[in-house]
Short mmCIF file of C-alpha atoms in Angstrom, two decimals:
data_model
loop_
_atom_site.label_atom_id
_atom_site.label_comp_id
_atom_site.label_asym_id
_atom_site.label_seq_id
_atom_site.Cartn_x
_atom_site.Cartn_y
_atom_site.Cartn_z
CA MET A 1 90.68 55.37 95.40
CA ASN A 2 89.42 57.72 92.67
CA ILE A 3 89.36 61.48 92.97
CA LEU A 4 85.98 62.77 91.76
CA SER A 5 86.57 66.41 92.67
CA GLU A 6 88.87 68.60 94.72
CA ASN A 7 88.12 72.23 95.60
CA THR A 8 90.14 74.60 97.74
CA ALA A 9 88.07 76.07 100.58
CA PHE A 10 89.05 77.96 103.74
CA GLY A 11 92.68 77.20 103.03
CA GLY A 12 92.06 73.45 103.00
CA MET A 13 90.78 70.96 100.45
CA GLN A 14 87.26 69.61 100.03
CA GLY A 15 87.50 66.37 98.09
CA VAL A 16 85.04 63.77 96.85
CA PHE A 17 86.35 60.24 96.30
CA SER A 18 85.13 56.82 95.29
CA HIS A 19 86.45 53.31 95.84
CA ASP A 20 85.42 49.69 95.42
CA SER A 21 83.96 48.66 98.74
CA LYS A 22 84.41 45.04 99.81
CA ALA A 23 81.93 45.43 102.65
CA CYS A 24 79.17 46.77 100.39
CA ASN A 25 80.11 44.97 97.17
CA CYS A 26 79.85 48.13 95.11
CA GLU A 27 81.53 51.41 94.39
CA MET A 28 81.09 53.83 97.29
CA THR A 29 81.47 57.61 97.30
CA PHE A 30 82.57 59.77 100.23
CA ALA A 31 83.70 63.34 100.93
CA VAL A 32 86.73 64.43 102.97
CA PHE A 33 87.68 67.94 104.02
CA VAL A 34 91.37 68.25 104.86
CA PRO A 35 92.20 71.37 106.88
CA PRO A 36 95.31 73.47 106.19
CA GLN A 37 96.95 72.14 109.39
CA ALA A 38 97.42 68.75 107.67
CA VAL A 39 100.42 70.26 105.88
CA ASP A 40 102.22 70.29 109.22
CA GLY A 41 101.16 66.90 110.55
CA PRO A 42 98.34 64.41 111.15
CA CYS A 43 94.97 65.87 112.16
CA PRO A 44 92.14 64.35 114.18
CA VAL A 45 89.21 62.86 112.27
CA LEU A 46 85.55 63.70 112.77
CA TRP A 47 82.96 61.45 111.09
CA TYR A 48 79.66 62.96 109.97
CA LEU A 49 76.89 60.46 109.22
CA SER A 50 74.00 61.82 107.14
CA GLY A 51 70.28 61.26 107.35
CA LEU A 52 67.66 59.50 105.24
CA THR A 53 67.66 60.29 101.49
CA CYS A 54 71.03 62.08 101.79
CA SER A 55 74.36 61.27 100.18
CA HIS A 56 77.80 62.63 101.12
CA ALA A 57 76.84 65.82 99.25
CA ASN A 58 74.09 67.35 101.42
CA VAL A 59 76.26 68.22 104.41
CA MET A 60 79.21 69.02 102.15
CA GLU A 61 77.14 71.69 100.39
CA LYS A 62 74.86 72.90 103.17
CA GLY A 63 76.50 71.97 106.46
CA GLU A 64 78.87 74.97 106.76
CA TYR A 65 81.52 72.91 108.58
CA ARG A 66 84.63 73.97 106.63
CA ARG A 67 85.27 77.32 108.30
CA LEU A 68 85.48 75.80 111.77
CA ALA A 69 87.22 72.61 110.64
CA ALA A 70 89.91 74.79 109.06
CA GLU A 71 90.19 76.89 112.22
CA LEU A 72 90.34 73.89 114.55
CA GLY A 73 92.41 71.63 112.30
CA ILE A 74 89.99 68.73 111.98
CA ILE A 75 89.55 66.33 109.05
CA ILE A 76 85.84 65.86 108.30
CA VAL A 77 84.77 62.58 106.66
CA CYS A 78 81.26 62.38 105.17
CA PRO A 79 80.33 58.88 103.95
CA ASP A 80 77.32 58.00 101.85
CA THR A 81 74.23 56.62 103.61
CA SER A 82 73.91 53.35 101.70
CA PRO A 83 75.33 51.31 98.85
CA ARG A 84 74.43 52.71 95.41
CA GLY A 85 74.19 51.48 91.84
CA LYS A 86 71.68 49.77 89.60
CA GLU A 87 72.55 46.33 90.99
CA ILE A 88 71.71 47.41 94.54
CA PRO A 89 68.30 46.31 95.90
CA ASP A 90 65.87 49.13 96.56
CA GLU A 91 62.21 49.95 97.01
CA LEU A 92 61.48 52.91 94.82
CA THR A 93 58.39 54.10 96.65
CA ASN A 94 59.93 53.89 100.13
CA TRP A 95 62.51 56.49 101.12
CA GLN A 96 63.02 54.78 104.48
CA LEU A 97 64.50 51.60 102.97
CA GLY A 98 67.24 50.74 100.47
CA LYS A 99 69.25 53.43 98.73
CA GLY A 100 69.79 56.45 100.97
CA ALA A 101 68.53 54.50 103.99
CA GLY A 102 71.30 52.16 105.13
CA PHE A 103 70.68 52.92 108.84
CA TYR A 104 74.34 52.03 109.54
CA VAL A 105 73.48 48.36 110.18
CA ASP A 106 74.93 45.12 108.82
CA ALA A 107 71.90 43.53 107.16
CA THR A 108 71.39 39.80 107.73
CA VAL A 109 68.31 39.19 105.59
CA SER A 110 68.10 38.63 101.81
CA PRO A 111 68.29 40.52 99.47
CA TRP A 112 69.84 43.27 101.60
CA GLN A 113 72.72 41.42 103.28
CA LEU A 114 74.88 41.30 100.12
CA ASN A 115 75.38 45.07 100.05
CA PHE A 116 73.88 46.73 103.10
CA GLN A 117 76.86 46.26 105.42
CA MET A 118 77.08 49.89 106.45
CA TYR A 119 78.15 49.22 110.05
CA THR A 120 81.22 47.30 108.90
CA TYR A 121 81.82 49.82 106.13
CA ILE A 122 81.79 52.81 108.51
CA THR A 123 83.66 51.18 111.39
CA GLU A 124 86.25 49.09 109.53
CA GLU A 125 86.66 49.49 105.80
CA LEU A 126 86.42 53.26 105.41
CA PRO A 127 88.58 54.08 108.49
CA ALA A 128 91.35 51.88 107.04
CA LEU A 129 91.13 53.79 103.77
CA ILE A 130 91.12 57.19 105.50
CA GLY A 131 94.05 56.21 107.69
CA SER A 132 96.16 55.14 104.74
CA HIS A 133 95.31 57.95 102.27
CA PHE A 134 95.10 61.08 104.44
CA ARG A 135 97.26 62.70 107.11
CA ALA A 136 94.85 61.48 109.75
CA ASP A 137 95.59 60.84 113.42
CA MET A 138 93.36 57.79 113.88
CA GLU A 139 94.02 57.86 117.62
CA ARG A 140 91.85 60.98 117.75
CA GLN A 141 88.44 60.27 116.24
CA GLY A 142 85.03 61.73 116.94
CA ILE A 143 81.66 61.01 115.36
CA PHE A 144 78.43 62.94 114.80
CA GLY A 145 75.47 62.92 112.49
CA HIS A 146 71.94 64.00 111.67
CA SER A 147 68.68 62.12 112.11
CA MET A 148 69.35 58.56 110.84
CA GLY A 149 73.02 59.59 110.95
CA GLY A 150 72.61 60.77 114.55
CA HIS A 151 71.37 57.26 115.29
CA GLY A 152 74.41 55.89 113.47
CA ALA A 153 76.84 58.11 115.38
CA MET A 154 75.37 57.30 118.80
CA THR A 155 75.17 53.54 118.26
CA ILE A 156 78.67 53.39 116.77
CA ALA A 157 80.08 55.44 119.67
CA LEU A 158 78.31 53.26 122.26
CA ARG A 159 79.71 50.10 120.64
CA ASN A 160 83.21 51.53 120.17
CA PRO A 161 83.88 53.75 123.20
CA ASP A 162 87.63 53.13 122.99
CA ARG A 163 87.86 54.30 119.41
CA PHE A 164 85.87 57.53 119.63
CA LYS A 165 86.66 60.38 121.99
CA SER A 166 83.51 62.39 121.29
CA CYS A 167 79.97 62.02 119.95
CA SER A 168 77.17 64.42 119.14
CA ALA A 169 73.99 64.47 117.08
CA PHE A 170 71.50 66.76 115.39
CA ALA A 171 67.92 65.50 115.78
CA PRO A 172 68.90 61.83 116.09
CA ILE A 173 66.65 58.78 115.93
CA VAL A 174 67.53 57.56 119.42
CA SER A 175 65.22 54.56 119.51
CA PRO A 176 64.81 53.07 116.03
CA SER A 177 63.03 50.05 117.51
CA THR A 178 60.11 52.34 118.38
CA SER A 179 60.51 54.94 115.63
CA ASP A 180 58.02 55.10 112.77
CA TRP A 181 60.97 56.00 110.60
CA ALA A 182 63.04 52.90 111.27
CA ILE A 183 60.86 49.91 112.15
CA GLY A 184 60.10 49.04 108.52
CA ALA A 185 63.77 49.08 107.52
CA PHE A 186 64.94 47.18 110.62
CA LYS A 187 62.44 44.39 109.87
CA GLN A 188 63.74 44.06 106.33
CA TYR A 189 67.45 44.37 107.14
CA LEU A 190 67.55 42.43 110.42
CA GLY A 191 64.44 40.25 110.49
CA ASP A 192 61.46 40.10 112.82
CA ASP A 193 63.36 39.07 115.94
CA LYS A 194 63.74 42.35 117.79
CA ALA A 195 66.61 40.96 119.88
CA ALA A 196 68.81 41.47 116.82
CA TRP A 197 67.77 45.12 116.61
CA ARG A 198 69.19 46.02 120.02
CA ALA A 199 72.79 46.28 118.76
CA TYR A 200 71.60 49.15 116.53
CA ASP A 201 69.43 51.03 118.98
CA ALA A 202 71.03 53.66 121.23
CA CYS A 203 68.45 53.27 124.00
CA ALA A 204 68.58 49.47 123.93
CA LEU A 205 72.40 49.50 123.89
CA VAL A 206 72.44 51.59 127.07
CA GLU A 207 69.89 49.27 128.68
CA ASP A 208 72.11 46.35 127.74
CA GLY A 209 75.14 47.94 129.41
CA ALA A 210 76.92 49.88 126.61
CA ARG A 211 78.52 53.11 127.81
CA PHE A 212 79.96 56.31 126.32
CA PRO A 213 80.99 59.21 128.54
CA GLU A 214 78.89 62.06 127.15
CA PHE A 215 76.67 63.16 124.29
CA LEU A 216 75.60 66.52 122.88
CA ILE A 217 72.20 66.50 121.15
CA ASP A 218 70.59 69.50 119.48
CA GLN A 219 66.94 69.21 118.53
CA GLY A 220 64.55 71.71 116.92
CA LYS A 221 61.15 72.08 118.55
CA ALA A 222 59.56 72.90 115.19
CA ASP A 223 60.90 69.63 113.74
CA GLY A 224 57.85 67.91 112.25
CA PHE A 225 59.39 64.50 112.95
CA LEU A 226 59.99 65.03 116.67
CA GLU A 227 57.04 63.04 118.01
CA ASP A 228 57.01 60.06 115.66
CA GLY A 229 60.57 59.62 114.41
CA LEU A 230 63.03 61.15 116.86
CA LYS A 231 61.84 61.34 120.50
CA PRO A 232 65.13 62.34 122.18
CA TRP A 233 63.45 62.12 125.59
CA LEU A 234 63.62 58.33 125.26
CA PHE A 235 67.42 58.56 125.39
CA GLU A 236 67.22 60.94 128.34
CA GLU A 237 65.12 58.26 130.04
CA ALA A 238 67.45 55.43 129.04
CA ILE A 239 70.55 56.96 130.60
CA LYS A 240 68.93 57.67 133.98
CA GLY A 241 70.94 55.95 136.69
CA THR A 242 73.98 55.53 134.44
CA ASP A 243 77.14 57.65 134.38
CA ILE A 244 76.42 58.80 130.82
CA ALA A 245 76.21 62.60 130.56
CA LEU A 246 73.80 64.17 128.10
CA THR A 247 73.57 67.78 127.00
CA LEU A 248 70.17 67.92 125.27
CA ARG A 249 69.29 71.33 123.85
CA MET A 250 65.78 71.93 122.52
CA HIS A 251 65.54 74.91 120.15
CA GLU A 252 62.38 76.91 119.57
CA ARG A 253 61.42 77.47 115.90
CA TYR A 254 64.12 75.22 114.39
CA ASP A 255 63.11 72.39 112.05
CA HIS A 256 64.80 69.27 110.67
CA SER A 257 66.68 70.95 107.81
CA TYR A 258 70.26 71.97 107.14
CA TYR A 259 69.23 75.51 108.13
CA PHE A 260 69.03 74.06 111.64
CA ILE A 261 72.20 71.97 111.31
CA SER A 262 74.35 74.78 109.90
CA THR A 263 73.23 77.09 112.73
CA PHE A 264 74.61 74.77 115.41
CA MET A 265 77.49 73.26 113.42
CA GLU A 266 80.01 75.54 115.13
CA ASP A 267 78.94 74.39 118.60
CA HIS A 268 79.34 70.76 117.56
CA LEU A 269 82.77 71.22 116.04
CA ARG A 270 83.95 73.04 119.17
CA TRP A 271 82.46 70.24 121.33
CA HIS A 272 84.48 67.67 119.40
CA ALA A 273 87.64 69.77 119.21
CA ALA A 274 87.66 70.11 123.00
CA ARG A 275 87.65 66.31 123.34
CA LEU A 276 89.86 65.20 120.44
CA MET B 1 53.74 87.69 97.29
CA ASN B 2 53.64 83.94 97.98
CA ILE B 3 55.69 82.24 100.68
CA LEU B 4 57.32 79.13 99.21
CA SER B 5 59.35 78.23 102.30
CA GLU B 6 60.52 79.70 105.60
CA ASN B 7 63.25 78.16 107.75
CA THR B 8 64.73 79.47 110.97
CA ALA B 9 68.51 79.80 110.76
CA PHE B 10 71.04 81.60 112.97
CA GLY B 11 68.18 83.19 114.88
CA GLY B 12 66.76 84.77 111.73
CA MET B 13 64.52 83.57 108.93
CA GLN B 14 65.52 82.28 105.48
CA GLY B 15 62.54 82.61 103.21
CA VAL B 16 61.81 81.86 99.56
CA PHE B 17 59.06 83.85 97.89
CA SER B 18 57.41 84.27 94.51
CA HIS B 19 55.40 87.05 92.92
CA ASP B 20 53.96 88.07 89.57
CA SER B 21 56.57 90.32 88.00
CA LYS B 22 55.35 93.12 85.76
CA ALA B 23 58.83 93.81 84.47
CA CYS B 24 59.45 90.20 83.42
CA ASN B 25 55.86 89.25 82.58
CA CYS B 26 56.08 86.03 84.58
CA GLU B 27 56.22 84.64 88.08
CA MET B 28 59.60 85.32 89.67
CA THR B 29 61.18 83.61 92.68
CA PHE B 30 63.62 85.15 95.16
CA ALA B 31 65.15 84.40 98.56
CA VAL B 32 65.40 86.75 101.54
CA PHE B 33 67.26 86.20 104.79
CA VAL B 34 65.94 88.39 107.59
CA PRO B 35 68.35 88.67 110.54
CA PRO B 36 67.14 88.59 114.15
CA GLN B 37 67.80 92.35 114.51
CA ALA B 38 64.76 93.03 112.28
CA VAL B 39 62.59 92.39 115.34
CA ASP B 40 63.90 95.65 116.79
CA GLY B 41 63.82 97.80 113.66
CA PRO B 42 64.60 98.17 109.97
CA CYS B 43 67.84 96.57 108.76
CA PRO B 44 70.08 97.48 105.82
CA VAL B 45 69.67 95.46 102.62
CA LEU B 46 72.43 93.66 100.73
CA TRP B 47 71.64 92.36 97.25
CA TYR B 48 73.41 89.23 96.01
CA LEU B 49 73.24 88.64 92.25
CA SER B 50 74.05 85.10 91.12
CA GLY B 51 75.98 83.75 88.18
CA LEU B 52 75.14 81.90 84.98
CA THR B 53 72.95 78.76 85.35
CA CYS B 54 72.13 79.68 88.98
CA SER B 55 68.81 80.50 90.59
CA HIS B 56 68.21 82.12 94.01
CA ALA B 57 68.95 78.70 95.55
CA ASN B 58 72.68 78.22 94.88
CA VAL B 59 73.95 80.95 97.17
CA MET B 60 71.15 80.31 99.65
CA GLU B 61 72.34 76.71 100.07
CA LYS B 62 76.08 77.03 99.52
CA GLY B 63 77.02 80.68 100.15
CA GLU B 64 77.31 80.50 103.97
CA TYR B 65 76.12 84.09 104.40
CA ARG B 66 73.58 83.62 107.18
CA ARG B 67 75.96 83.46 110.17
CA LEU B 68 77.49 86.83 109.38
CA ALA B 69 74.26 88.43 108.22
CA ALA B 70 72.72 87.45 111.57
CA GLU B 71 75.72 88.82 113.45
CA LEU B 72 75.82 92.09 111.49
CA GLY B 73 72.07 92.58 111.17
CA ILE B 74 71.81 92.67 107.38
CA ILE B 75 68.92 91.55 105.19
CA ILE B 76 70.23 89.48 102.25
CA VAL B 77 68.14 89.43 99.06
CA CYS B 78 68.97 86.80 96.41
CA PRO B 79 66.97 87.25 93.18
CA ASP B 80 66.77 84.74 90.35
CA THR B 81 69.05 85.25 87.34
CA SER B 82 66.35 85.37 84.64
CA PRO B 83 62.66 85.01 83.98
CA ARG B 84 61.44 81.39 84.19
CA GLY B 85 58.55 79.29 82.93
CA LYS B 86 57.57 77.36 79.85
CA GLU B 87 56.42 80.51 78.03
CA ILE B 88 59.84 82.13 78.42
CA PRO B 89 62.15 82.07 75.36
CA ASP B 90 65.26 79.98 75.78
CA GLU B 91 67.97 78.17 73.89
CA LEU B 92 68.27 74.74 75.40
CA THR B 93 71.79 74.02 74.23
CA ASN B 94 73.23 77.37 75.33
CA TRP B 95 73.72 77.98 79.05
CA GLN B 96 74.93 81.53 78.34
CA LEU B 97 71.58 82.73 76.97
CA GLY B 98 67.97 82.64 78.08
CA LYS B 99 66.92 81.00 81.33
CA GLY B 100 69.59 81.34 84.01
CA ALA B 101 71.43 83.90 81.91
CA GLY B 102 69.59 87.22 82.16
CA PHE B 103 72.84 89.23 82.49
CA TYR B 104 70.89 91.91 84.41
CA VAL B 105 70.06 93.83 81.21
CA ASP B 106 66.80 95.15 79.77
CA ALA B 107 66.58 93.32 76.44
CA THR B 108 65.50 95.37 73.44
CA VAL B 109 65.43 92.69 70.75
CA SER B 110 62.69 90.13 70.01
CA PRO B 111 61.86 87.55 71.36
CA TRP B 112 63.75 88.46 74.54
CA GLN B 113 62.45 91.95 75.27
CA LEU B 114 59.04 90.75 76.51
CA ASN B 115 60.49 89.05 79.58
CA PHE B 116 64.21 89.71 79.90
CA GLN B 117 63.94 93.03 81.75
CA MET B 118 66.25 92.05 84.57
CA TYR B 119 67.81 95.49 85.03
CA THR B 120 64.42 97.06 85.69
CA TYR B 121 63.37 94.08 87.77
CA ILE B 122 66.42 94.29 90.06
CA THR B 123 66.63 98.08 90.31
CA GLU B 124 62.93 99.01 90.48
CA GLU B 125 60.33 96.28 90.84
CA LEU B 126 61.97 93.99 93.40
CA PRO B 127 63.27 96.84 95.64
CA ALA B 128 59.71 98.19 95.87
CA LEU B 129 58.48 94.76 96.92
CA ILE B 130 61.28 94.29 99.48
CA GLY B 131 60.72 97.76 100.90
CA SER B 132 57.02 97.15 101.42
CA HIS B 133 57.12 93.56 102.73
CA PHE B 134 60.20 93.45 104.96
CA ARG B 135 61.62 95.59 107.76
CA ALA B 136 64.18 96.98 105.37
CA ASP B 137 65.98 100.30 105.62
CA MET B 138 66.09 101.10 101.90
CA GLU B 139 68.34 104.11 102.62
CA ARG B 140 71.10 101.60 103.39
CA GLN B 141 71.61 99.26 100.44
CA GLY B 142 74.67 97.43 99.18
CA ILE B 143 75.10 95.05 96.26
CA PHE B 144 77.40 92.17 95.40
CA GLY B 145 77.45 89.11 93.23
CA HIS B 146 79.33 86.30 91.54
CA SER B 147 80.54 86.02 87.95
CA MET B 148 77.62 87.21 85.78
CA GLY B 149 76.16 88.51 89.06
CA GLY B 150 79.42 90.33 89.83
CA HIS B 151 78.96 92.04 86.47
CA GLY B 152 75.38 92.84 87.47
CA ALA B 153 76.39 94.25 90.86
CA MET B 154 79.17 96.43 89.44
CA THR B 155 77.13 97.86 86.56
CA ILE B 156 74.11 98.51 88.77
CA ALA B 157 76.30 100.24 91.38
CA LEU B 158 78.01 102.37 88.73
CA ARG B 159 74.64 103.45 87.32
CA ASN B 160 73.07 104.05 90.74
CA PRO B 161 75.82 105.44 92.96
CA ASP B 162 73.32 107.37 95.09
CA ARG B 163 71.28 104.30 95.91
CA PHE B 164 74.06 101.89 96.89
CA LYS B 165 76.59 102.54 99.63
CA SER B 166 78.79 99.52 98.86
CA CYS B 167 79.65 97.09 96.08
CA SER B 168 81.79 93.95 95.85
CA ALA B 169 82.14 90.94 93.59
CA PHE B 170 83.42 87.38 93.43
CA ALA B 171 85.08 86.61 90.09
CA PRO B 172 83.02 89.15 88.12
CA ILE B 173 82.70 89.50 84.36
CA VAL B 174 84.04 93.08 84.28
CA SER B 175 83.96 93.53 80.52
CA PRO B 176 81.09 91.59 78.94
CA SER B 177 81.66 93.35 75.63
CA THR B 178 84.96 91.44 75.33
CA SER B 179 84.07 88.32 77.33
CA ASP B 180 83.53 84.99 75.59
CA TRP B 181 80.84 84.36 78.16
CA ALA B 182 78.70 87.41 77.37
CA ILE B 183 79.11 88.50 73.75
CA GLY B 184 76.61 85.96 72.40
CA ALA B 185 73.93 86.95 74.88
CA PHE B 186 74.51 90.71 74.49
CA LYS B 187 74.06 90.38 70.71
CA GLN B 188 70.75 88.61 71.18
CA TYR B 189 69.41 90.78 74.00
CA LEU B 190 70.69 94.18 72.84
CA GLY B 191 71.42 93.86 69.12
CA ASP B 192 74.58 94.22 67.09
CA ASP B 193 75.21 97.90 67.83
CA LYS B 194 77.82 97.77 70.56
CA ALA B 195 77.02 101.33 71.64
CA ALA B 196 73.95 99.90 73.36
CA TRP B 197 76.10 97.41 75.29
CA ARG B 198 78.08 100.08 77.10
CA ALA B 199 75.36 100.73 79.69
CA TYR B 200 75.83 97.13 80.83
CA ASP B 201 79.61 96.92 80.83
CA ALA B 202 81.53 97.99 83.96
CA CYS B 203 84.67 98.97 82.04
CA ALA B 204 82.74 100.91 79.39
CA LEU B 205 80.63 102.65 82.02
CA VAL B 206 83.77 103.92 83.75
CA GLU B 207 85.19 105.05 80.40
CA ASP B 208 81.93 106.89 79.77
CA GLY B 209 82.16 108.71 83.10
CA ALA B 210 80.18 106.57 85.56
CA ARG B 211 81.65 106.56 89.07
CA PHE B 212 81.34 104.55 92.29
CA PRO B 213 83.66 105.20 95.23
CA GLU B 214 85.22 101.77 95.76
CA PHE B 215 85.01 98.10 94.88
CA LEU B 216 86.20 94.88 96.49
CA ILE B 217 86.88 92.04 94.04
CA ASP B 218 88.04 88.55 95.02
CA GLN B 219 89.27 86.28 92.24
CA GLY B 220 90.66 82.74 92.32
CA LYS B 221 93.83 82.13 90.34
CA ALA B 222 92.77 78.52 89.66
CA ASP B 223 89.50 79.74 88.14
CA GLY B 224 89.33 78.11 84.71
CA PHE B 225 87.37 81.05 83.33
CA LEU B 226 89.83 83.75 84.33
CA GLU B 227 91.44 84.33 80.94
CA ASP B 228 88.42 84.11 78.63
CA GLY B 229 85.42 85.10 80.69
CA LEU B 230 86.45 87.27 83.63
CA LYS B 231 89.69 89.24 83.15
CA PRO B 232 89.52 91.52 86.23
CA TRP B 233 92.68 93.30 85.10
CA LEU B 234 90.56 95.05 82.46
CA PHE B 235 88.68 96.83 85.23
CA GLU B 236 91.94 97.67 86.99
CA GLU B 237 93.00 99.24 83.69
CA ALA B 238 89.69 101.06 83.19
CA ILE B 239 89.77 102.89 86.54
CA LYS B 240 93.32 104.21 86.12
CA GLY B 241 93.27 107.99 86.39
CA THR B 242 89.85 108.00 88.06
CA ASP B 243 89.07 108.39 91.76
CA ILE B 244 87.56 104.89 91.91
CA ALA B 245 89.29 102.70 94.50
CA LEU B 246 89.69 98.99 93.84
CA THR B 247 90.75 96.25 96.24
CA LEU B 248 91.50 93.33 93.91
CA ARG B 249 92.63 90.19 95.68
CA MET B 250 93.94 87.26 93.63
CA HIS B 251 93.85 83.94 95.50
CA GLU B 252 96.15 81.02 94.74
CA ARG B 253 94.41 77.62 94.30
CA TYR B 254 90.83 78.94 94.43
CA ASP B 255 88.43 78.18 91.57
CA HIS B 256 85.06 79.56 90.40
CA SER B 257 82.87 77.51 92.74
CA TYR B 258 80.92 78.21 95.90
CA TYR B 259 83.84 76.67 97.82
CA PHE B 260 85.66 79.85 96.81
CA ILE B 261 82.71 82.15 97.46
CA SER B 262 81.88 80.72 100.90
CA THR B 263 85.53 81.09 101.96
CA PHE B 264 85.51 84.85 101.37
CA MET B 265 81.84 85.53 102.15
CA GLU B 266 82.72 86.81 105.63
CA ASP B 267 85.15 89.39 104.24
CA HIS B 268 82.50 90.66 101.84
CA LEU B 269 79.77 90.93 104.44
CA ARG B 270 82.13 92.84 106.75
CA TRP B 271 83.11 95.11 103.82
CA HIS B 272 79.47 95.96 103.23
CA ALA B 273 78.58 96.25 106.93
CA ALA B 274 81.33 98.83 107.39
CA ARG B 275 79.79 100.98 104.66
CA LEU B 276 76.05 100.50 105.22
#
């Protein structure tokens, strides 16, 4: 593991690191904020998965999570959204596929399957690295994310309910199988057979019996992607008749940006802290 | 005035605007955060002046000021650090001169004097624009800044003690006349006669009789520029025997970055709010 940068903030340490990923067959970068409480003992870990076009850096710079993470004593891990490097397949004119658009799936179709193993990377390889290099209590993990990363957080929580104690999302893609934002990428990564998509679709997972106790979702009503890309009401529909609890908050005037995310970041960190 | 962007955040509005500046003879960009309290009436105005290489955007994205500004009901204005555009003189290999390095002075030497009138821009032209376009109580103004912008805030406060009720700085250049970071630019903007530099040097201004009631300065001890560029102890020295009060806080492990600034942003906003 290489240290790319370390900066003191709010009494803790914001670091950026890289390592050779076996899952993704390339060097991967990620950010970790370690709160001051880690001096005294292991701290719970909260995973933040970012949205399309983002890297680890967007939320690290604009998310405003450090103040609360330092107060609550939570390690925040911010992975990248895809493999990177000049050897990595990409489609330069399509921001919804390839670099910056890993969708947290394990691709099965060429040429993507050699590197785009983001589900395995996020759920297996990177947790092992975090657990061995940081004072992390891996028995207390939560996960959240934004947009494509909200999709990632919800699907990963639904498939790993014993590992994660909490899940929340900002403006998530809850139904990639029907989202203009995701269909193109899912076809390329997973093939045309939509049965294979269901393991990476929060609504389909619930329909197929996956369960997670409760979700917090914040969504801006002035988000230009609400109708075509996000559609949180589909998840509200999907959980009807199940024992899954959903707190869905719709916010007037808020859009899809980090101005929206940073505004509600405190609520999310407190949501996770109460459950970790 | 053109609206470049407007985003709801913390119940208020973060906007980015541009206008044709007479002082700088070019289009200038600036950011304004308007807190929710502006719906009910005029709010006090706090000016944030940025450091070398920065534009309005750095603090807007990384400064984490909106939460407190919304709580305290303060308008935050973040100007650019220099004139911009392809017609503007610059030295491409020198980040301490030209674009991004206006030093908040009115240049008197060619070719800079046609555009680099940042002192007049910040103290006259932009306040008039803010006062006429926003619900701003211009009787209640404070000013702060970072590095070169800390220099700007302190010199502008010292020269306009009746206009500003409060002043603070993160890692300011307190003595540009003796700072490796500023001497080159001052020579080009103001000429070789160091007598002309004194109006833009916080230590020299105090020596020459300028007064401002009190300053808050935060400085990281792990700031790599402390010894050559910043030297806050020179200001501590300069105010000895005057009635100027200085709260100078030196912080172990903190550097010159926005990780440092964002950590202490709350303290600064509360400092200003108590005086506005």
